[in-house]
Amino acid sequence: MLLDTFGRQAVDLRVSLTDRCNLRCTYCMPEQGLQWLAKPELLTDEEIVRLVTIAVRDLGVREVRFTGGEPLLRPGLVAIVAACAELDPRPELSLTTNGIGLARTARALKAAGLDRVNVSLDTLDADTFHTLTRRRRHQDVLDGLAAAEAAGLSPVKLNAVLMRGVNDHEAADLLAWCLEYGYELRFIEQMPLDAQHGWDRSQMITAEEILDRLADRFVLTPEPSVVRAAAPAERWLVDGGPARVGVIASVTRPFCRACDRTRLTADGQVRNCLFATGETDLRTALRSGAGDGEIGELWRAAMWGKKAGAGIDNPDFHQPERPMSAIGG
């Protein structure tokens, strides 16, 4: 098992497959992009599958989510999913994506064993999408969402970040649109994980603000906390249900006490927290001939040292040097 000194067990593994992305979202990276990892630094497909196997077979991981950067840019994605779907015990397999390219890959991913997807979409307006992402790919995302639903990658969840003065007026419209198409919407507070370190707490749209905007049009009933368990999103029934909306308040209402995640970066580093300032290198162990047992012990030690919380509200909080695109949110 992957335990820490506070009694938490990590059963949810986030695997970054690449640090590259085909969007340039303002809250993630600068317009010119970043210095991407060189190919020799990236884990190979076989190394990813081996590490996931160790996590599932030996360390108690039950859920695996593939992230990026943009995971659909990984050429071997379908084969990686297929290999992980054959593990015993079989983990739940999901994918977080910007949706570009999903229209052509959704069926193959479903056939390979992917269970569901989370698609990032912050706006219903194509021009606002361009402002936020610096790319004109809005229709591609809409097509990807439709393809995921048609392929049975459900429930299709939609992640949205509201930016003050840009798209924060769209909260209720996004929810109404998701209700119409059967997607499950989750708002995420903007987090201090941008490459340019330009995050400003005073400009962040908080969970309370989001809920106030939604309450102008919908009746929201809190879902019982026992249903939430370790899920990061606080969820509300919309107009009596069964439809739900979630808010991930990573900054204003951290859920660290119930955190059950462990993270693997595209270059083979274990992160025990999204906001960790240190990592544990598994890639070197892999390539030096370490056995599965030795790698498992390194992983256990990495998680044992996990802090009680992310510390965002502490005066001495320091934003991680590695941006979201490298961490694999």
Short mmCIF file of C-alpha atoms in Angstrom, two decimals:
data_model
loop_
_atom_site.label_atom_id
_atom_site.label_comp_id
_atom_site.label_asym_id
_atom_site.label_seq_id
_atom_site.Cartn_x
_atom_site.Cartn_y
_atom_site.Cartn_z
CA MET A 1 0.00 0.00 0.00
CA LEU A 2 0.97 3.64 -0.43
CA LEU A 3 0.46 5.10 3.04
CA ASP A 4 1.59 8.35 4.63
CA THR A 5 2.17 9.29 8.24
CA PHE A 6 -1.33 10.77 8.50
CA GLY A 7 -3.00 7.46 7.65
CA ARG A 8 -4.02 8.35 4.11
CA GLN A 9 -3.77 5.66 1.43
CA ALA A 10 -3.07 6.61 -2.19
CA VAL A 11 -5.27 4.54 -4.48
CA ASP A 12 -5.63 7.06 -7.34
CA LEU A 13 -2.66 7.35 -9.72
CA ARG A 14 -2.31 10.30 -12.11
CA VAL A 15 0.08 9.52 -14.99
CA SER A 16 1.40 12.36 -17.15
CA LEU A 17 2.17 11.00 -20.61
CA THR A 18 3.72 14.18 -22.04
CA ASP A 19 4.43 17.76 -21.06
CA ARG A 20 3.48 19.00 -24.53
CA CYS A 21 0.18 20.67 -25.34
CA ASN A 22 -1.50 22.02 -28.46
CA LEU A 23 -3.15 24.90 -26.56
CA ARG A 24 -1.57 27.83 -24.72
CA CYS A 25 -4.08 28.49 -21.95
CA THR A 26 -3.29 31.75 -20.19
CA TYR A 27 -3.55 30.16 -16.73
CA CYS A 28 -1.11 27.39 -17.64
CA MET A 29 1.71 28.55 -19.91
CA PRO A 30 3.05 31.51 -21.89
CA GLU A 31 2.02 32.12 -25.50
CA GLN A 32 5.35 30.93 -26.90
CA GLY A 33 5.10 27.63 -25.04
CA LEU A 34 7.80 26.05 -22.91
CA GLN A 35 11.06 24.16 -23.25
CA TRP A 36 9.66 20.66 -23.68
CA LEU A 37 11.26 17.57 -22.21
CA ALA A 38 13.71 15.86 -24.57
CA LYS A 39 12.57 12.43 -25.77
CA PRO A 40 15.27 10.51 -23.84
CA GLU A 41 13.95 12.08 -20.63
CA LEU A 42 10.43 10.79 -21.20
CA LEU A 43 9.35 7.40 -19.99
CA THR A 44 8.86 4.92 -22.82
CA ASP A 45 5.50 3.23 -23.31
CA GLU A 46 6.91 0.05 -21.78
CA GLU A 47 8.26 1.93 -18.75
CA ILE A 48 4.89 3.59 -18.15
CA VAL A 49 3.08 0.26 -18.29
CA ARG A 50 5.62 -1.32 -15.94
CA LEU A 51 5.22 1.45 -13.35
CA VAL A 52 1.44 1.32 -13.58
CA THR A 53 1.64 -2.45 -13.16
CA ILE A 54 3.73 -2.08 -9.99
CA ALA A 55 1.28 0.51 -8.65
CA VAL A 56 -1.80 -1.64 -9.32
CA ARG A 57 -0.44 -5.09 -8.56
CA ASP A 58 1.80 -4.29 -5.59
CA LEU A 59 0.83 -0.90 -4.14
CA GLY A 60 -2.96 -0.91 -3.99
CA VAL A 61 -3.75 1.59 -6.75
CA ARG A 62 -7.30 1.14 -8.03
CA GLU A 63 -7.76 4.13 -10.35
CA VAL A 64 -5.44 5.35 -13.10
CA ARG A 65 -5.95 8.63 -14.92
CA PHE A 66 -3.81 9.59 -17.91
CA THR A 67 -2.99 13.28 -18.16
CA GLY A 68 -0.51 15.62 -19.85
CA GLY A 69 0.25 18.20 -21.04
CA GLU A 70 -2.20 16.85 -23.58
CA PRO A 71 -2.24 13.02 -23.44
CA LEU A 72 -3.79 12.66 -26.90
CA LEU A 73 -0.44 13.86 -28.26
CA ARG A 74 1.20 10.67 -27.00
CA PRO A 75 1.54 8.34 -30.04
CA GLY A 76 1.32 5.15 -27.96
CA LEU A 77 -1.71 6.20 -25.91
CA VAL A 78 -4.13 3.54 -27.16
CA ALA A 79 -1.60 0.74 -26.63
CA ILE A 80 -0.79 2.02 -23.11
CA VAL A 81 -4.49 2.04 -22.22
CA ALA A 82 -4.95 -1.46 -23.64
CA ALA A 83 -2.03 -2.84 -21.63
CA CYS A 84 -3.29 -1.26 -18.41
CA ALA A 85 -6.80 -2.58 -19.02
CA GLU A 86 -5.37 -6.12 -18.97
CA LEU A 87 -3.93 -5.78 -15.47
CA ASP A 88 -5.25 -7.93 -12.65
CA PRO A 89 -6.86 -6.43 -10.67
CA ARG A 90 -8.13 -4.20 -13.42
CA PRO A 91 -7.98 -0.50 -12.46
CA GLU A 92 -10.57 2.08 -13.45
CA LEU A 93 -9.04 3.95 -16.40
CA SER A 94 -9.80 7.57 -17.29
CA LEU A 95 -8.29 10.42 -19.30
CA THR A 96 -8.08 14.18 -18.82
CA THR A 97 -7.85 15.97 -22.17
CA ASN A 98 -8.49 19.29 -23.88
CA GLY A 99 -10.64 17.35 -26.35
CA ILE A 100 -8.67 18.25 -29.48
CA GLY A 101 -8.23 15.00 -31.38
CA LEU A 102 -10.80 13.14 -29.31
CA ALA A 103 -13.23 13.00 -32.23
CA ARG A 104 -10.86 10.66 -34.09
CA THR A 105 -9.64 8.63 -31.10
CA ALA A 106 -12.65 8.19 -28.80
CA ARG A 107 -13.80 4.87 -30.28
CA ALA A 108 -10.29 3.39 -30.29
CA LEU A 109 -9.75 4.45 -26.67
CA LYS A 110 -13.05 2.90 -25.62
CA ALA A 111 -12.20 -0.33 -27.43
CA ALA A 112 -8.79 -0.37 -25.72
CA GLY A 113 -10.46 -0.25 -22.30
CA LEU A 114 -10.73 3.41 -21.34
CA ASP A 115 -13.71 3.92 -19.04
CA ARG A 116 -14.35 7.66 -19.18
CA VAL A 117 -12.94 11.11 -19.98
CA ASN A 118 -12.69 14.56 -18.43
CA VAL A 119 -12.60 17.30 -21.06
CA SER A 120 -11.45 20.84 -20.34
CA LEU A 121 -13.66 23.58 -21.77
CA ASP A 122 -13.90 27.01 -20.18
CA THR A 123 -16.30 28.80 -22.51
CA LEU A 124 -19.13 28.35 -25.00
CA ASP A 125 -17.92 31.27 -27.08
CA ALA A 126 -15.36 30.64 -29.82
CA ASP A 127 -13.78 34.08 -29.53
CA THR A 128 -13.44 33.78 -25.77
CA PHE A 129 -11.91 30.35 -26.31
CA HIS A 130 -9.29 31.96 -28.52
CA THR A 131 -8.61 34.61 -25.88
CA LEU A 132 -8.10 31.96 -23.20
CA THR A 133 -6.20 29.34 -25.23
CA ARG A 134 -4.61 31.45 -27.99
CA ARG A 135 -5.86 28.87 -30.48
CA ARG A 136 -8.98 28.64 -32.66
CA ARG A 137 -9.94 25.06 -31.86
CA HIS A 138 -13.27 25.53 -30.11
CA GLN A 139 -15.27 23.40 -32.55
CA ASP A 140 -12.72 20.61 -32.27
CA VAL A 141 -13.38 20.42 -28.53
CA LEU A 142 -17.16 20.35 -29.06
CA ASP A 143 -16.72 17.56 -31.62
CA GLY A 144 -14.51 15.66 -29.19
CA LEU A 145 -17.10 15.87 -26.44
CA ALA A 146 -19.80 14.55 -28.75
CA ALA A 147 -17.54 11.72 -29.92
CA ALA A 148 -16.73 10.71 -26.35
CA GLU A 149 -20.42 10.53 -25.48
CA ALA A 150 -21.18 8.52 -28.62
CA ALA A 151 -18.35 6.09 -27.87
CA GLY A 152 -19.68 5.40 -24.39
CA LEU A 153 -16.88 7.12 -22.45
CA SER A 154 -19.38 8.18 -19.86
CA PRO A 155 -20.09 9.94 -17.70
CA VAL A 156 -18.38 12.60 -19.80
CA LYS A 157 -17.15 15.23 -17.36
CA LEU A 158 -16.38 18.78 -18.34
CA ASN A 159 -13.79 20.82 -16.40
CA ALA A 160 -14.03 24.62 -16.48
CA VAL A 161 -11.84 27.36 -15.01
CA LEU A 162 -13.42 30.81 -14.68
CA MET A 163 -11.20 33.86 -15.20
CA ARG A 164 -12.27 37.22 -13.86
CA GLY A 165 -13.41 39.60 -16.57
CA VAL A 166 -13.01 36.98 -19.29
CA ASN A 167 -15.50 34.13 -18.88
CA ASP A 168 -16.76 34.39 -15.30
CA HIS A 169 -20.16 35.54 -16.56
CA GLU A 170 -20.65 32.15 -18.28
CA ALA A 171 -21.02 29.96 -15.18
CA ALA A 172 -24.78 29.45 -15.45
CA ASP A 173 -24.67 29.19 -19.25
CA LEU A 174 -22.05 26.43 -19.04
CA LEU A 175 -24.18 24.50 -16.59
CA ALA A 176 -27.34 24.88 -18.69
CA TRP A 177 -25.43 23.66 -21.75
CA CYS A 178 -24.05 20.64 -19.90
CA LEU A 179 -27.52 19.76 -18.64
CA GLU A 180 -28.79 19.87 -22.22
CA TYR A 181 -26.09 17.51 -23.52
CA GLY A 182 -25.82 15.25 -20.49
CA TYR A 183 -22.28 16.21 -19.46
CA GLU A 184 -21.29 16.51 -15.82
CA LEU A 185 -19.79 19.94 -15.17
CA ARG A 186 -17.07 20.66 -12.62
CA PHE A 187 -15.66 24.12 -11.99
CA ILE A 188 -12.06 24.31 -10.79
CA GLU A 189 -10.59 27.25 -8.92
CA GLN A 190 -7.58 28.64 -10.75
CA MET A 191 -4.50 27.19 -9.04
CA PRO A 192 -0.94 28.50 -8.64
CA LEU A 193 0.56 26.09 -11.17
CA ASP A 194 1.14 28.36 -14.16
CA ALA A 195 4.59 28.29 -15.78
CA GLN A 196 4.90 32.07 -15.70
CA HIS A 197 4.09 32.25 -11.96
CA GLY A 198 1.55 34.98 -12.59
CA TRP A 199 -1.19 33.56 -10.37
CA ASP A 200 -2.90 36.24 -8.31
CA ARG A 201 -5.20 35.12 -5.49
CA SER A 202 -7.12 38.39 -5.62
CA GLN A 203 -8.10 37.72 -9.24
CA MET A 204 -9.20 34.12 -8.67
CA ILE A 205 -12.90 33.31 -8.98
CA THR A 206 -13.63 31.47 -5.73
CA ALA A 207 -15.96 28.55 -5.14
CA GLU A 208 -18.36 30.83 -3.29
CA GLU A 209 -18.53 33.21 -6.23
CA ILE A 210 -19.18 30.33 -8.61
CA LEU A 211 -22.01 29.00 -6.47
CA ASP A 212 -23.54 32.48 -6.17
CA ARG A 213 -23.58 32.81 -9.96
CA LEU A 214 -25.19 29.40 -10.37
CA ALA A 215 -27.78 30.08 -7.68
CA ASP A 216 -29.16 32.96 -9.73
CA ARG A 217 -30.62 30.41 -12.15
CA PHE A 218 -30.60 27.00 -10.45
CA VAL A 219 -31.56 25.45 -7.13
CA LEU A 220 -28.51 23.67 -5.74
CA THR A 221 -28.80 21.01 -3.03
CA PRO A 222 -25.55 19.83 -1.42
CA GLU A 223 -24.73 16.19 -1.96
CA PRO A 224 -24.06 14.37 1.36
CA SER A 225 -20.37 14.39 2.30
CA VAL A 226 -20.41 10.62 2.66
CA VAL A 227 -21.10 10.39 -1.09
CA ARG A 228 -18.14 12.65 -1.85
CA ALA A 229 -15.61 10.49 0.07
CA ALA A 230 -12.12 11.30 -1.30
CA ALA A 231 -13.39 12.98 -4.48
CA PRO A 232 -11.95 16.51 -4.86
CA ALA A 233 -15.21 18.00 -6.10
CA GLU A 234 -17.93 19.17 -3.75
CA ARG A 235 -21.11 18.34 -5.63
CA TRP A 236 -24.64 19.69 -5.71
CA LEU A 237 -27.84 18.29 -7.13
CA VAL A 238 -29.23 20.70 -9.71
CA ASP A 239 -32.93 21.53 -9.39
CA GLY A 240 -33.50 18.41 -7.31
CA GLY A 241 -31.37 16.09 -9.45
CA PRO A 242 -30.41 13.67 -10.77
CA ALA A 243 -28.04 16.04 -12.63
CA ARG A 244 -25.12 17.32 -10.57
CA VAL A 245 -22.54 20.07 -10.70
CA GLY A 246 -19.22 20.03 -8.88
CA VAL A 247 -16.78 22.65 -7.64
CA ILE A 248 -13.14 21.81 -6.94
CA ALA A 249 -12.06 24.46 -4.43
CA SER A 250 -8.38 23.51 -4.29
CA VAL A 251 -7.40 26.93 -2.98
CA THR A 252 -10.18 28.16 -0.71
CA ARG A 253 -11.42 24.79 0.61
CA PRO A 254 -8.51 22.32 0.28
CA PHE A 255 -9.40 18.63 0.58
CA CYS A 256 -5.96 17.49 1.70
CA ARG A 257 -7.21 15.42 4.66
CA ALA A 258 -9.01 13.06 2.29
CA CYS A 259 -6.41 13.09 -0.51
CA ASP A 260 -5.86 9.64 -2.02
CA ARG A 261 -3.62 10.53 -4.99
CA THR A 262 -0.12 9.77 -6.13
CA ARG A 263 1.36 11.31 -9.26
CA LEU A 264 3.83 10.17 -11.90
CA THR A 265 5.34 12.76 -14.22
CA ALA A 266 6.16 12.13 -17.87
CA ASP A 267 9.85 11.87 -16.98
CA GLY A 268 9.32 9.29 -14.27
CA GLN A 269 9.19 11.33 -11.06
CA VAL A 270 6.78 10.55 -8.22
CA ARG A 271 5.03 13.57 -6.72
CA ASN A 272 3.11 12.96 -3.50
CA CYS A 273 1.18 16.23 -3.83
CA LEU A 274 0.14 18.48 -6.69
CA PHE A 275 1.90 21.35 -4.92
CA ALA A 276 4.96 19.41 -3.80
CA THR A 277 8.34 21.10 -4.20
CA GLY A 278 10.22 17.78 -4.26
CA GLU A 279 10.04 14.57 -6.29
CA THR A 280 11.33 10.99 -6.17
CA ASP A 281 13.11 9.67 -9.25
CA LEU A 282 11.83 6.28 -10.47
CA ARG A 283 13.18 6.62 -14.01
CA THR A 284 16.80 6.24 -12.93
CA ALA A 285 15.93 3.16 -10.90
CA LEU A 286 14.08 1.66 -13.87
CA ARG A 287 16.97 2.24 -16.23
CA SER A 288 19.55 1.02 -13.73
CA GLY A 289 18.01 -2.44 -13.56
CA ALA A 290 16.09 -2.13 -10.29
CA GLY A 291 13.53 -4.84 -9.64
CA ASP A 292 9.84 -4.25 -9.10
CA GLY A 293 10.23 -4.66 -5.35
CA GLU A 294 12.93 -2.00 -5.12
CA ILE A 295 10.89 0.43 -7.23
CA GLY A 296 7.87 -0.23 -5.05
CA GLU A 297 9.88 0.61 -1.92
CA LEU A 298 11.03 3.90 -3.47
CA TRP A 299 7.42 4.74 -4.23
CA ARG A 300 6.28 3.84 -0.72
CA ALA A 301 8.97 6.04 0.79
CA ALA A 302 7.94 8.94 -1.45
CA MET A 303 4.35 8.76 -0.26
CA TRP A 304 5.25 8.16 3.41
CA GLY A 305 6.78 11.64 3.53
CA LYS A 306 3.66 13.42 2.24
CA LYS A 307 2.81 16.58 4.18
CA ALA A 308 -0.48 17.12 5.98
CA GLY A 309 -1.60 19.69 3.43
CA ALA A 310 -0.60 21.70 0.41
CA GLY A 311 -0.08 24.81 2.53
CA ILE A 312 -1.65 27.26 0.09
CA ASP A 313 -2.92 29.39 2.96
CA ASN A 314 0.46 29.52 4.70
CA PRO A 315 2.45 32.77 4.39
CA ASP A 316 5.54 30.79 3.38
CA PHE A 317 3.80 28.89 0.55
CA HIS A 318 5.96 28.63 -2.56
CA GLN A 319 4.52 27.73 -5.93
CA PRO A 320 6.13 24.61 -7.42
CA GLU A 321 8.75 25.32 -10.05
CA ARG A 322 7.29 22.75 -12.39
CA PRO A 323 4.09 23.95 -14.12
CA MET A 324 0.84 22.06 -14.52
CA SER A 325 1.87 20.87 -17.98
CA ALA A 326 4.83 18.97 -16.49
CA ILE A 327 3.09 17.77 -13.33
CA GLY A 328 0.01 16.29 -14.96
CA GLY A 329 -2.91 17.76 -13.02
#
